[in-house]
Short mmCIF file of C-alpha atoms in Angstrom, two decimals:
data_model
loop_
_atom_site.label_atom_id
_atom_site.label_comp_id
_atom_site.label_asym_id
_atom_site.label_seq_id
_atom_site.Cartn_x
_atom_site.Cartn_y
_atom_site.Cartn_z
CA UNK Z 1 0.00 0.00 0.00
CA UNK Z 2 2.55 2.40 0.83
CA UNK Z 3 4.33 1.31 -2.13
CA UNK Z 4 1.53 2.26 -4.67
CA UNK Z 5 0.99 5.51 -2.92
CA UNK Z 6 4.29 6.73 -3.05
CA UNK Z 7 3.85 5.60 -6.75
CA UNK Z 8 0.31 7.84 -7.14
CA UNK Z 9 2.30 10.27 -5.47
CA UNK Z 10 5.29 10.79 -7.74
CA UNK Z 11 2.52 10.69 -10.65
CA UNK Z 12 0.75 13.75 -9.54
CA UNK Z 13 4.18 15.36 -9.21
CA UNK Z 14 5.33 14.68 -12.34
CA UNK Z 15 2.04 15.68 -14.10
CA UNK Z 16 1.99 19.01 -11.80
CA UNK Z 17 5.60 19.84 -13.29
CA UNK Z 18 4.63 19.09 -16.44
CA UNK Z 19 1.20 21.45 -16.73
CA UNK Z 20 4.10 24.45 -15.06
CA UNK Z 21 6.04 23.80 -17.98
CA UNK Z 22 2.87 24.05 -20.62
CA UNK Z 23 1.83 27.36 -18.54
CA UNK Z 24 5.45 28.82 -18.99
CA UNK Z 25 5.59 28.02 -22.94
CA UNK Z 26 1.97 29.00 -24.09
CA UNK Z 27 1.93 32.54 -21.47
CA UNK Z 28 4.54 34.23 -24.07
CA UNK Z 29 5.58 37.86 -24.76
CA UNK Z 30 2.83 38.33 -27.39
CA UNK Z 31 0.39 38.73 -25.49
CA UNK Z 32 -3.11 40.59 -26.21
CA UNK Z 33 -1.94 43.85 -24.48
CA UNK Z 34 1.14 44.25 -27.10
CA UNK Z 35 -0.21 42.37 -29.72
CA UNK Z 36 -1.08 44.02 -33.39
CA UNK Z 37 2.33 45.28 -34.37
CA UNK Z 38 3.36 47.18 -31.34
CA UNK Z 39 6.66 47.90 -30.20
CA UNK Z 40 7.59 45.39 -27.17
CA UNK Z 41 7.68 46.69 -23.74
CA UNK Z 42 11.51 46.03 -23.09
CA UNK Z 43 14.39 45.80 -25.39
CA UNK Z 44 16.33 43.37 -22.53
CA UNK Z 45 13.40 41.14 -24.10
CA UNK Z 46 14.49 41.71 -27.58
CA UNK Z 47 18.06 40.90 -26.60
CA UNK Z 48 16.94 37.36 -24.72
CA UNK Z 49 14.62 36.64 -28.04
CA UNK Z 50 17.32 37.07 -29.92
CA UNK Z 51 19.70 34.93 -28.11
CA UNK Z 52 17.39 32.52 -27.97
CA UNK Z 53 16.85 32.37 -31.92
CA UNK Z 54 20.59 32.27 -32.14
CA UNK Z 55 20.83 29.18 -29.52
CA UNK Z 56 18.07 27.46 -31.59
CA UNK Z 57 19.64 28.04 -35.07
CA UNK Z 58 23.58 26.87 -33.43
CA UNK Z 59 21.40 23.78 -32.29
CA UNK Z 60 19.87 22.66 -35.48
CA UNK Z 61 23.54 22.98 -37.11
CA UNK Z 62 24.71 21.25 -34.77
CA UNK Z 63 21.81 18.67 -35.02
CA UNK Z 64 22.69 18.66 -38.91
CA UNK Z 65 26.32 18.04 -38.41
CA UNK Z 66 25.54 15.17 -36.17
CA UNK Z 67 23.52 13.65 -38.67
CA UNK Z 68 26.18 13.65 -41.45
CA UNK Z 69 28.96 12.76 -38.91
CA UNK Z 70 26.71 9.27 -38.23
CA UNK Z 71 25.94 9.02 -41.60
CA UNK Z 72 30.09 9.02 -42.80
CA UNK Z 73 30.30 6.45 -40.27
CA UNK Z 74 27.74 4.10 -40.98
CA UNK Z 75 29.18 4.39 -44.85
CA UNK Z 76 32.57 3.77 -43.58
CA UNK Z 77 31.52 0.42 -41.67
CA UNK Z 78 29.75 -1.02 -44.66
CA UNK Z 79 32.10 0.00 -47.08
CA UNK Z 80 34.23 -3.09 -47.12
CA UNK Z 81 37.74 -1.63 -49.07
CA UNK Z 82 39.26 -5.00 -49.30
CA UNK Z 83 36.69 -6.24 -51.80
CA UNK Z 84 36.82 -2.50 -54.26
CA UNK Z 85 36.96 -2.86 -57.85
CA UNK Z 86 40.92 -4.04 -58.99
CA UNK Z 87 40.65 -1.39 -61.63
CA UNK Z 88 40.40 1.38 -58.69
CA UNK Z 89 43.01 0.01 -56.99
CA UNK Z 90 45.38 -0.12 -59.81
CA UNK Z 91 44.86 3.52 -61.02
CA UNK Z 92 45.54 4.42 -57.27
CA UNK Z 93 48.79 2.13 -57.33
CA UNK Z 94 49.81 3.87 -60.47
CA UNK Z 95 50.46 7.01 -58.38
CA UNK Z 96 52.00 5.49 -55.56
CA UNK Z 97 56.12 5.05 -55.31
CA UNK Z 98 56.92 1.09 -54.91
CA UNK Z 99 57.82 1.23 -51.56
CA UNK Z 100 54.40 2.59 -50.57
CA UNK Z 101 53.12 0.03 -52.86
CA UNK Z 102 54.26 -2.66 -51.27
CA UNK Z 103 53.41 -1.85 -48.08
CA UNK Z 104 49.98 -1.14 -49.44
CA UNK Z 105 49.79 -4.50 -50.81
CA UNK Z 106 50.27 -5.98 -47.87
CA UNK Z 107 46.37 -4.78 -46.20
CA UNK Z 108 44.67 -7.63 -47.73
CA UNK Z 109 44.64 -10.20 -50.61
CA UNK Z 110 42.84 -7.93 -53.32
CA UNK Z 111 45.07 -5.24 -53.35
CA UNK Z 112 48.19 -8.05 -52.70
CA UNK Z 113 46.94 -9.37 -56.39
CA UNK Z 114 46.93 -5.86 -57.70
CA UNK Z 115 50.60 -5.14 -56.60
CA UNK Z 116 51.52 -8.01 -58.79
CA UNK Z 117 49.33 -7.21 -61.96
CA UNK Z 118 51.60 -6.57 -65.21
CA UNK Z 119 50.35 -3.04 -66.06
CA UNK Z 120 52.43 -1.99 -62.49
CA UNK Z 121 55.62 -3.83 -63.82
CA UNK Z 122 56.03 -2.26 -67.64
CA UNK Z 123 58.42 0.26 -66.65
CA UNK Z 124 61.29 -0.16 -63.85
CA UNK Z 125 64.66 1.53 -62.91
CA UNK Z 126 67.02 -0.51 -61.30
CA UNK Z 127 69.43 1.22 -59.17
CA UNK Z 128 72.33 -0.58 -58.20
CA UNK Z 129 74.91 0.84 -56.09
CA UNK Z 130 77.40 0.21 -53.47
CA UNK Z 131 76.53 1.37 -49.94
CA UNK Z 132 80.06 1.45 -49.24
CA UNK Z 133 80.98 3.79 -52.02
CA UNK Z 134 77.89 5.61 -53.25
CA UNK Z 135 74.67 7.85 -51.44
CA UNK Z 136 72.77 6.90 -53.92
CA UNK Z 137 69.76 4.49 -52.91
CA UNK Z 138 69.57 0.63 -54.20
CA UNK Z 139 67.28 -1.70 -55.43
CA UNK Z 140 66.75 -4.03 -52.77
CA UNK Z 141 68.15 -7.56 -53.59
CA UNK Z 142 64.75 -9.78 -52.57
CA UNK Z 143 63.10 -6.99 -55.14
CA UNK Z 144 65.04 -8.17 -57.70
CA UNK Z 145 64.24 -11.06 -57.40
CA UNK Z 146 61.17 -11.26 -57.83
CA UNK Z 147 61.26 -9.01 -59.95
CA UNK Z 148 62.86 -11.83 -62.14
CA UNK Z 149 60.70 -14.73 -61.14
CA UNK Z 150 57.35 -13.27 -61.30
CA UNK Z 151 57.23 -10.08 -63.90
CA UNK Z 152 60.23 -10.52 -66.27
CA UNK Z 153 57.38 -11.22 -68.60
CA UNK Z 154 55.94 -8.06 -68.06
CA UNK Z 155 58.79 -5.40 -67.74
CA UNK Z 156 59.11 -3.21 -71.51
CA UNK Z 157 60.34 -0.02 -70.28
CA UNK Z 158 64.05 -0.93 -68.86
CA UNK Z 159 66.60 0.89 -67.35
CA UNK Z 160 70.11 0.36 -65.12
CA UNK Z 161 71.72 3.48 -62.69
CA UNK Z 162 74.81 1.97 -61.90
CA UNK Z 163 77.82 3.90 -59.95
CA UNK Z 164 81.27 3.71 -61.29
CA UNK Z 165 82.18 0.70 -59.54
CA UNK Z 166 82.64 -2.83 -61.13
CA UNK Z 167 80.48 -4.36 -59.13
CA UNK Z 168 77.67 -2.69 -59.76
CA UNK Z 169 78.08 -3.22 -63.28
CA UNK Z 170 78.53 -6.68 -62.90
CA UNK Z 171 74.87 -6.93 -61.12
CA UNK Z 172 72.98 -5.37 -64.08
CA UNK Z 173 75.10 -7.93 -66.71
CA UNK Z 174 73.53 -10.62 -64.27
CA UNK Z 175 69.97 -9.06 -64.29
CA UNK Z 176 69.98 -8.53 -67.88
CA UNK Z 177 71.46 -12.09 -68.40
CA UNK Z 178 68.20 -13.28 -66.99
CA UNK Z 179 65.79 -11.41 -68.83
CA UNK Z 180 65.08 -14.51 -71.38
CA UNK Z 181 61.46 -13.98 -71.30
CA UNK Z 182 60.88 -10.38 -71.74
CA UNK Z 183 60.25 -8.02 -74.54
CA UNK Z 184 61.80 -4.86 -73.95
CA UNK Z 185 60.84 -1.84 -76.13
CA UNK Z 186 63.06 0.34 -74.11
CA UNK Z 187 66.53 0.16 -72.41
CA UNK Z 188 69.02 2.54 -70.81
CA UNK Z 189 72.28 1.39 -69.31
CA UNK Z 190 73.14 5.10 -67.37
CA UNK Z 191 76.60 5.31 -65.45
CA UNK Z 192 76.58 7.97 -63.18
CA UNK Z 193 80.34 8.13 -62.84
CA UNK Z 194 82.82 6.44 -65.36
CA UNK Z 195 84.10 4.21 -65.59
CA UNK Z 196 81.11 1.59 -64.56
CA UNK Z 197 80.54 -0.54 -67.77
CA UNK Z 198 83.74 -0.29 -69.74
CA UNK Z 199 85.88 -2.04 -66.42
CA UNK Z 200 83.73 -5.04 -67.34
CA UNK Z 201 85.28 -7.91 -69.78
CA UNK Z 202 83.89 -7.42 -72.83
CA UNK Z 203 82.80 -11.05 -73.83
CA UNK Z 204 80.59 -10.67 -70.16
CA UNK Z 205 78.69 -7.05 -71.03
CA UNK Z 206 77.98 -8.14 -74.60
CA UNK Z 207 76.76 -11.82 -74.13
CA UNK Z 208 74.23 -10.14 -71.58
CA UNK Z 209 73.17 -7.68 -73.76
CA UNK Z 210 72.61 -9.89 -76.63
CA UNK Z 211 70.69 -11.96 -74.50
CA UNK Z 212 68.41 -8.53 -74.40
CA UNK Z 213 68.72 -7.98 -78.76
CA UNK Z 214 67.80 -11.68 -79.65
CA UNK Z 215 64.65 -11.64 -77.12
CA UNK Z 216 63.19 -8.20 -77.66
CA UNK Z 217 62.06 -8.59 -81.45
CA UNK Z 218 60.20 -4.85 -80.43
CA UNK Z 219 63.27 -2.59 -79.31
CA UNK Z 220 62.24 1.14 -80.31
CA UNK Z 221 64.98 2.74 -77.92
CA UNK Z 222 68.55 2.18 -76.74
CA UNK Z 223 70.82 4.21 -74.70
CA UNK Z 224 74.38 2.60 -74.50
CA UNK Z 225 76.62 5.08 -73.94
CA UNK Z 226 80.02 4.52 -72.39
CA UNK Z 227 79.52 0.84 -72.65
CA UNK Z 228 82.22 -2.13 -74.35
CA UNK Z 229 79.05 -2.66 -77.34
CA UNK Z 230 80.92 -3.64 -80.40
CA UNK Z 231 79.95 -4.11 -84.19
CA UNK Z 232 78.98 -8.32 -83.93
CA UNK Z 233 76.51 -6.89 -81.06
CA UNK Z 234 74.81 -3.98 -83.18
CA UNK Z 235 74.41 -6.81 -85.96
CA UNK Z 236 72.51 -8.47 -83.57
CA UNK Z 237 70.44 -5.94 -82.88
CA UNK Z 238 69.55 -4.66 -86.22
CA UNK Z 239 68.81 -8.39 -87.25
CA UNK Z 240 66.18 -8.57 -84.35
CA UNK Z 241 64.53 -4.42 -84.31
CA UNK Z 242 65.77 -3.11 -87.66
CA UNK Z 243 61.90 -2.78 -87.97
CA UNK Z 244 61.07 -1.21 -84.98
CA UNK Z 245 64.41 1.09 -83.72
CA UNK Z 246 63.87 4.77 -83.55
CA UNK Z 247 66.44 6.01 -81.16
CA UNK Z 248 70.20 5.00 -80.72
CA UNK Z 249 72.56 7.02 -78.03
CA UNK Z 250 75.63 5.34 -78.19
CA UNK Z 251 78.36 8.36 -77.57
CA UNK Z 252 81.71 6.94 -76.27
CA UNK Z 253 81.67 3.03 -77.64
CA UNK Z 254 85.25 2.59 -78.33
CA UNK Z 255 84.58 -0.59 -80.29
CA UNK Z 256 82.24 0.72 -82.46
CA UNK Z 257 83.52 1.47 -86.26
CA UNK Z 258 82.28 3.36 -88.50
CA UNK Z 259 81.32 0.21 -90.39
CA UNK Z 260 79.25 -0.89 -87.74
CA UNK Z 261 77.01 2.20 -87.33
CA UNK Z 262 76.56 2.21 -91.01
CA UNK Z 263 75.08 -1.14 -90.67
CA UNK Z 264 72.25 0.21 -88.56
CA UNK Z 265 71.92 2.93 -90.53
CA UNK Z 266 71.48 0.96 -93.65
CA UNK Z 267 68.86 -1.13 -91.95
CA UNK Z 268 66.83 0.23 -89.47
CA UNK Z 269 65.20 3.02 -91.60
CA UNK Z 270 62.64 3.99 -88.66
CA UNK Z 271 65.43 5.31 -87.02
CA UNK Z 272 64.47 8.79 -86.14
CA UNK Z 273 67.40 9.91 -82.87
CA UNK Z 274 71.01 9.25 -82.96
CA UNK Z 275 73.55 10.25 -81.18
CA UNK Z 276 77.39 9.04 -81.77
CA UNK Z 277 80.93 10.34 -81.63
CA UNK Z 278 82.78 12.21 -84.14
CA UNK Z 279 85.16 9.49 -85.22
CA UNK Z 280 81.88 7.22 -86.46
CA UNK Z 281 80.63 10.23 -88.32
CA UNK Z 282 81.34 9.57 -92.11
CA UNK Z 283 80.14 10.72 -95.86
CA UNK Z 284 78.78 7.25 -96.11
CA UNK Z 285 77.05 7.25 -92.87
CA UNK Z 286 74.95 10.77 -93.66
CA UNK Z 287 74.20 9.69 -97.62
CA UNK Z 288 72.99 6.52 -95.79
CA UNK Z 289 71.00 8.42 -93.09
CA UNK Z 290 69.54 10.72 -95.88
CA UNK Z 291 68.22 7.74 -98.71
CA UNK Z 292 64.96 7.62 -99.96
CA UNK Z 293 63.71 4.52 -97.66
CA UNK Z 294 65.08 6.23 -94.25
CA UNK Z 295 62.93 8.31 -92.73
CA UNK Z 296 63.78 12.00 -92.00
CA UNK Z 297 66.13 11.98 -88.96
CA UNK Z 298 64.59 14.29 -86.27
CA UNK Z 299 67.50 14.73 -83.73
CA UNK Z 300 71.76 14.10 -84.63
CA UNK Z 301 73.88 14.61 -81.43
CA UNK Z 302 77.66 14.41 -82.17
CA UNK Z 303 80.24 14.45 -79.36
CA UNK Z 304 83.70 16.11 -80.72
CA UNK Z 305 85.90 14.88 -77.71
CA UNK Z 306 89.87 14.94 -77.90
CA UNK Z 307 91.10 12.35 -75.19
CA UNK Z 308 94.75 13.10 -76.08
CA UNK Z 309 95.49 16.61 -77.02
CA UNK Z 310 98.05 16.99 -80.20
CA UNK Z 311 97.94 13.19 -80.89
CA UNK Z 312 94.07 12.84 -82.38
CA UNK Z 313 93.23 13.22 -85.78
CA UNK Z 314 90.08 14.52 -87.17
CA UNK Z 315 88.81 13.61 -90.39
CA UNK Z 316 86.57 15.96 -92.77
CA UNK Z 317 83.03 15.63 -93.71
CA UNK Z 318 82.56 16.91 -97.15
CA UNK Z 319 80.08 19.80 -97.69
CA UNK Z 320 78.15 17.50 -100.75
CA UNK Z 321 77.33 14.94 -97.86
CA UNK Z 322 76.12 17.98 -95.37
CA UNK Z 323 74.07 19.41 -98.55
CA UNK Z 324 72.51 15.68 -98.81
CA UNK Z 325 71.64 14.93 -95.36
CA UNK Z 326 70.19 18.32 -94.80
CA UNK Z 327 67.74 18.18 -98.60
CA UNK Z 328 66.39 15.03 -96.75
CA UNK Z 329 66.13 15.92 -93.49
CA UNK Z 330 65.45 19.81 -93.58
CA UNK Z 331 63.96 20.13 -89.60
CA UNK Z 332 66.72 17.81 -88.45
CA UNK Z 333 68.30 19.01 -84.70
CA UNK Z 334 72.24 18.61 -85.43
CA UNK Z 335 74.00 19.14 -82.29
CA UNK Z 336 77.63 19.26 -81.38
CA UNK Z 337 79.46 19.43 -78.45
CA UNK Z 338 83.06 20.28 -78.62
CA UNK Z 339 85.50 19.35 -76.27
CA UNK Z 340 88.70 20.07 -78.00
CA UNK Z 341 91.97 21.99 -77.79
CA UNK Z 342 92.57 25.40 -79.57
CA UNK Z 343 94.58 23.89 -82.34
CA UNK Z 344 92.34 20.60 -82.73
CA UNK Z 345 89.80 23.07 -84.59
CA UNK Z 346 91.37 23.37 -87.51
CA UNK Z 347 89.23 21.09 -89.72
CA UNK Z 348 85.92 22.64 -88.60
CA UNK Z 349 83.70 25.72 -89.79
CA UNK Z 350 85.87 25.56 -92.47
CA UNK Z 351 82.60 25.38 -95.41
CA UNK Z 352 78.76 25.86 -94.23
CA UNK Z 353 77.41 23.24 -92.10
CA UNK Z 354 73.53 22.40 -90.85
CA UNK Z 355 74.23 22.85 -86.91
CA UNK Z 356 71.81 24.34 -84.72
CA UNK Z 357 73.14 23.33 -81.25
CA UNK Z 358 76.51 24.52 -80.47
CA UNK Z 359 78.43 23.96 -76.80
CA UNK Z 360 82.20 24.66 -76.26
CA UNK Z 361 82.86 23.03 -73.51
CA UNK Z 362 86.81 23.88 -73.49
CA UNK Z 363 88.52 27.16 -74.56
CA UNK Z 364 87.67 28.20 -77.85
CA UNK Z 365 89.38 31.32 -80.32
CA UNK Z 366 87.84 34.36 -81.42
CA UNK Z 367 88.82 32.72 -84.99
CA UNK Z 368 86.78 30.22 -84.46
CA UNK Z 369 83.76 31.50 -83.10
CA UNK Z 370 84.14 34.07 -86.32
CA UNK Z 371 83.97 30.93 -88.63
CA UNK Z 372 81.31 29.81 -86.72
CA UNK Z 373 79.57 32.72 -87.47
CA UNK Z 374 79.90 32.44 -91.31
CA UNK Z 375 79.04 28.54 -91.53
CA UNK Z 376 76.45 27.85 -89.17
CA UNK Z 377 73.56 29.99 -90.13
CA UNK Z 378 70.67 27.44 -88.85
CA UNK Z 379 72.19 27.76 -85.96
CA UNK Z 380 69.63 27.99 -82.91
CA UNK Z 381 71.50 27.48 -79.56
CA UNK Z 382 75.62 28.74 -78.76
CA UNK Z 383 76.98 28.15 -75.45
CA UNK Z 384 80.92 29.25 -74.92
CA UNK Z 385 82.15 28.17 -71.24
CA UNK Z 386 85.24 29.99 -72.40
CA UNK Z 387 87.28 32.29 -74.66
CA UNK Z 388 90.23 33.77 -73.14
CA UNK Z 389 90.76 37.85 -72.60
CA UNK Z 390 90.49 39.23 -76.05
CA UNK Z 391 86.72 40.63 -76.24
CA UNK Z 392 84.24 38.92 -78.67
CA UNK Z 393 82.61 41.78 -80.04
CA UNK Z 394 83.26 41.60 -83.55
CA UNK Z 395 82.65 37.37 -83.35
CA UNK Z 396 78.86 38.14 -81.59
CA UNK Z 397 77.76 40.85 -83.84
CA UNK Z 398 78.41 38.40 -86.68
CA UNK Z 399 76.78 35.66 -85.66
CA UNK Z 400 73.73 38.02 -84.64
CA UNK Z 401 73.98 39.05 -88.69
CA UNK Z 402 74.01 35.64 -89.61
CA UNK Z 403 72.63 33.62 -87.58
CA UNK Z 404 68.44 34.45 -87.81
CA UNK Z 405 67.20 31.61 -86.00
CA UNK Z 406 69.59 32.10 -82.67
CA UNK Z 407 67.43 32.13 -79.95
CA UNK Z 408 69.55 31.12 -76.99
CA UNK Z 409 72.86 31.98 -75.88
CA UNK Z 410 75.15 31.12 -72.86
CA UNK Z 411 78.82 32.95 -72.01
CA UNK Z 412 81.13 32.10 -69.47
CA UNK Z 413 84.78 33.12 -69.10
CA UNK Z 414 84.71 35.67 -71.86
CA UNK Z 415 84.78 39.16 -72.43
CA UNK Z 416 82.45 41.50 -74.05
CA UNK Z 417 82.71 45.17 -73.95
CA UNK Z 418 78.93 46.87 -72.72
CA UNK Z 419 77.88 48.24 -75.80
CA UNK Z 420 78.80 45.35 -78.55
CA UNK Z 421 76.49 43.43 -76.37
CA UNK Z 422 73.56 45.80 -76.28
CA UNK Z 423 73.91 45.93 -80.21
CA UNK Z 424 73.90 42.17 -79.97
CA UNK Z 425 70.83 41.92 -78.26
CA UNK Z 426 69.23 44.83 -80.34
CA UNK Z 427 69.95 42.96 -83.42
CA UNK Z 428 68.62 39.58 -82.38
CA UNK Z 429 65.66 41.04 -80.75
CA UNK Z 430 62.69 39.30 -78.51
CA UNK Z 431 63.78 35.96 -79.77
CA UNK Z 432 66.18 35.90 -77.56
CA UNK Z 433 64.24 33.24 -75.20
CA UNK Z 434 67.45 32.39 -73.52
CA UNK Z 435 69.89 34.90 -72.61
CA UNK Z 436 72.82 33.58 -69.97
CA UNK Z 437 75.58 35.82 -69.37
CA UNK Z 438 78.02 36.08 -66.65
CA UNK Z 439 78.13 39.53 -64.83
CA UNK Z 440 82.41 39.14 -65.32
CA UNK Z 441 81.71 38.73 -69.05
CA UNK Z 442 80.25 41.72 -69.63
CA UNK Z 443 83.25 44.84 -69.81
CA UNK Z 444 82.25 48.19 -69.19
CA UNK Z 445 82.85 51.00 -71.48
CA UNK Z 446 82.65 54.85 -72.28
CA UNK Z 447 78.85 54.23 -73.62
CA UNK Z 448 77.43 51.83 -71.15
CA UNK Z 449 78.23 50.76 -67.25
CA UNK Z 450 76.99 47.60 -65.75
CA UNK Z 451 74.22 49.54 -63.99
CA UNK Z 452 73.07 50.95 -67.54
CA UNK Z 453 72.92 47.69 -69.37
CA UNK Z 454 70.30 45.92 -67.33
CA UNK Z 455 67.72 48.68 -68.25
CA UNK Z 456 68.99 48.77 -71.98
CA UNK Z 457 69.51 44.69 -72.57
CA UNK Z 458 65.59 44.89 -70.90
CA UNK Z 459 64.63 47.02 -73.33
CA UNK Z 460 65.25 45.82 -76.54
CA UNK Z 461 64.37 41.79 -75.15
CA UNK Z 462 60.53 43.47 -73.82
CA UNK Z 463 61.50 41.55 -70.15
CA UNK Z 464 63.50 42.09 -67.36
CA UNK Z 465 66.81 41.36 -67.44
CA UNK Z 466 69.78 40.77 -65.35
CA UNK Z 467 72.96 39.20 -66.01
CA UNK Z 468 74.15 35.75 -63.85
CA UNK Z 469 75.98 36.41 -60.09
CA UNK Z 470 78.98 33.84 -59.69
CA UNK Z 471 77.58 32.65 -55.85
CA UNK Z 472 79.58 33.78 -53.16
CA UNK Z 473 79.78 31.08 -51.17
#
């Protein structure tokens, strides 16, 4: 009994509180004595109304945010991302570096089979290196492996960093020794330091790399510079991808003849890029390069290096085989980078020539930078690391007279006096795109200081200009 009226009790309580709380809500300020538009009796009113609409409307946003806060969350425990689409994965693999990759792959078995699907395995770098010896980072050695074992099948786009030691060297002969299965369409073999590839025994580098030619019936690319390839090897590779080789660097191949590039020439007519040293350059080679079934060469790097100064010999090209090559290929890029003594120059710029790229990477003579001024006038691009101290003046305002596609320039140890090199600029104009200049190189005279010649070189260029600071530091 006491029970239930303790319970009847605590009812009439509740139901009393209750009706106080109705009384309180419906007995509001707008009442019938200020109802009809009149102004309310207090404005501390106004202020609580109004803090009371704010509370209300920070309530429902907070209400709303609550709402979409439960509603990420109950998407985020039924979205299962183990079992997403293998096509979503892979474009999100595509952007991720291996190492993130792999760790990646290792959240579940879906994105495990992803990691390993071919379309991540076309295109690799290996980096081999010597911890000992190099900073550089390294392919890990379990990588490699199965690398080898599981997606040698796949790999098309190839390529070794090595460091100059013979080890290292050694470990891409191996890799590429394995590669029986693949079908490369690209390879680079990139020393970062000589001597790397060339302190390996010849009969080693080349049986790997024909290993590479006699597999890949698809090569389009091949970058072999500073490497022991010789002319049996190149046969091999024209006889496997004379149909499908576009671009050839091989610059420094001491075995190489000029027989042996003419081979490749004479074959692989796609070939589009090429880049060689001087002493495989030859009449034969450019008539060969410039026949009716090659197609027109786009890009022509020659290296003119002297190794020995006073004891190297270099041969002539005649003008007939320029004229040739140049009729065939008339947009041809023909660059050459000279790294020769003063008297080594003697057989060049001596007739016209099709350059466009020009780098002096060793002294060069006002004479010569005159003839290069008469003979070269397709030329695009002169850089001169040095000169000596007799001024160039004459030498620039030639090659501005001549020269009407020059559009980049680059002086370093030289000397210029203020105003040739405002009239140089004036003459060339805004195509000047590149304009590099040394603030030593420049010699102040009577008409211009170094002050002046900013506003003036700015002027006639329609940019701001400034010559390069040598850093302090």
């Amino acid at each position: 009994m006491r029970a239930d009226a303790g319970g009847r009790r605590r009812e009439r309580e509740a139901r009393g509180l209750a009706a106080s709380c109705e009384s309180r809500r419906t007995s509001c300020p707008r009442s019938p004595g200020w109802c009809g538009g009149e102004a309310a009796p207090d404005s501390r009113m106004k202020r609580g109304i109004g803090r009371d609409s704010d509370h209300n409307s920070s309530g429902e946003d907070t209400a709303e945010k609550s709402k979409k806060l439960r509603t990420a969350s109950e998407h985020s425990q039924t979205c299962d991302w183990g079992n997403l689409l293998q096509d979503i994965v892979l474009q999100v693999f595509k952007y991720l570096p291996l190492l993130d990759r792999a760790h990646a792959s290792q959240v579940c078995r879906n994105w495990n089979q992803v990691f390993h699907m071919p379309d991540l395995w076309r295109c690799f770098e290996f980096e081999l290196n010597q911890p000992a010896t190099s900073y550089l980072k390294a392919t890990h050695p379990e990588l490699i492996k199965q690398i080898i074992k599981r997606h040698s099948n796949h790999l098309q786009y190839v390529s070794f960093k090595v460091d100059s030691s013979k080890e290292s060297a050694e470990a891409a002969c191996d890799i590429l020794s394995q590669l029986v299965n693949c079908s490369l369409k690209t390879l680079g073999l990139i020393s970062t330091a000589r001597p790397s590839f060339m302190d390996l025994p010849k009969s080693h580098f080349i049986s790997a790399l024909t290993v590479v030619f006699v597999n890949s019936k698809s090569l389009s690319s091949l970058k072999i510079d500073d490497t022991p390839v010789d002319d049996p090897s190149l046969k091999v590779l024209v006889a496997n991808n004379s149909d499908t080789l576009k671009l050839l660097k091989m610059s420094s191949c001491p075995h190489v003849s000029p027989a042996g590039i003419l081979c490749v020439a004479d074959q692989c007519h796609g070939l589009r890029e090429l880049a060689l040293n001087y002493h495989l350059l030859s009449d034969e080679l450019l008539l060969a390069l410039s026949s009716e079934k090659h197609v027109r060469l786009e890009h022509l790097r020659i290296d003119v290096v002297s190794e020995n100064p006073g004891q190297t010999h270099f041969h002539t090209i005649q003008k007939s085989s320029w004229d040739a090559f140049i009729r065939h290929s008339p947009k041809v890029n023909l660059v050459m980078y000279f790294f020769l003594y003063e008297e080594e120059f003697d057989p060049f710029f001596r007739y016209e020539i099709p350059a466009t790229h020009l780098y002096f990477g060793r002294s060069v003579s006002k004479d010569v930078l005159g003839r290069v001024g008469m003979t070269c006038p397709r030329l695009v691009e002169l850089v001169v690391c040095a000169n000596g101290l007799r001024p160039l003046d004459e030498e620039l305002i030639r090659i501005a007279e001549r020269c009407k596609n020059l559009s980049a320039i680059g002086l370093g140890e030289c000397e210029v006096s203020c105003s040739a090199f405002v009239e140089f600029v004036k003459m060339c104009g805004g195509r000047l795109s590149q304009l590099s200049i040394m603030e030593e190189v420049l010699v102040p005279d009577q008409k211009y200081s170094l002050e002046q010649i900013h506003w003036e070189v700015s002027k006639h260029l329609g940019r701001v200009w400034f010559p390069d600071m040598m850093p302090t530091w």
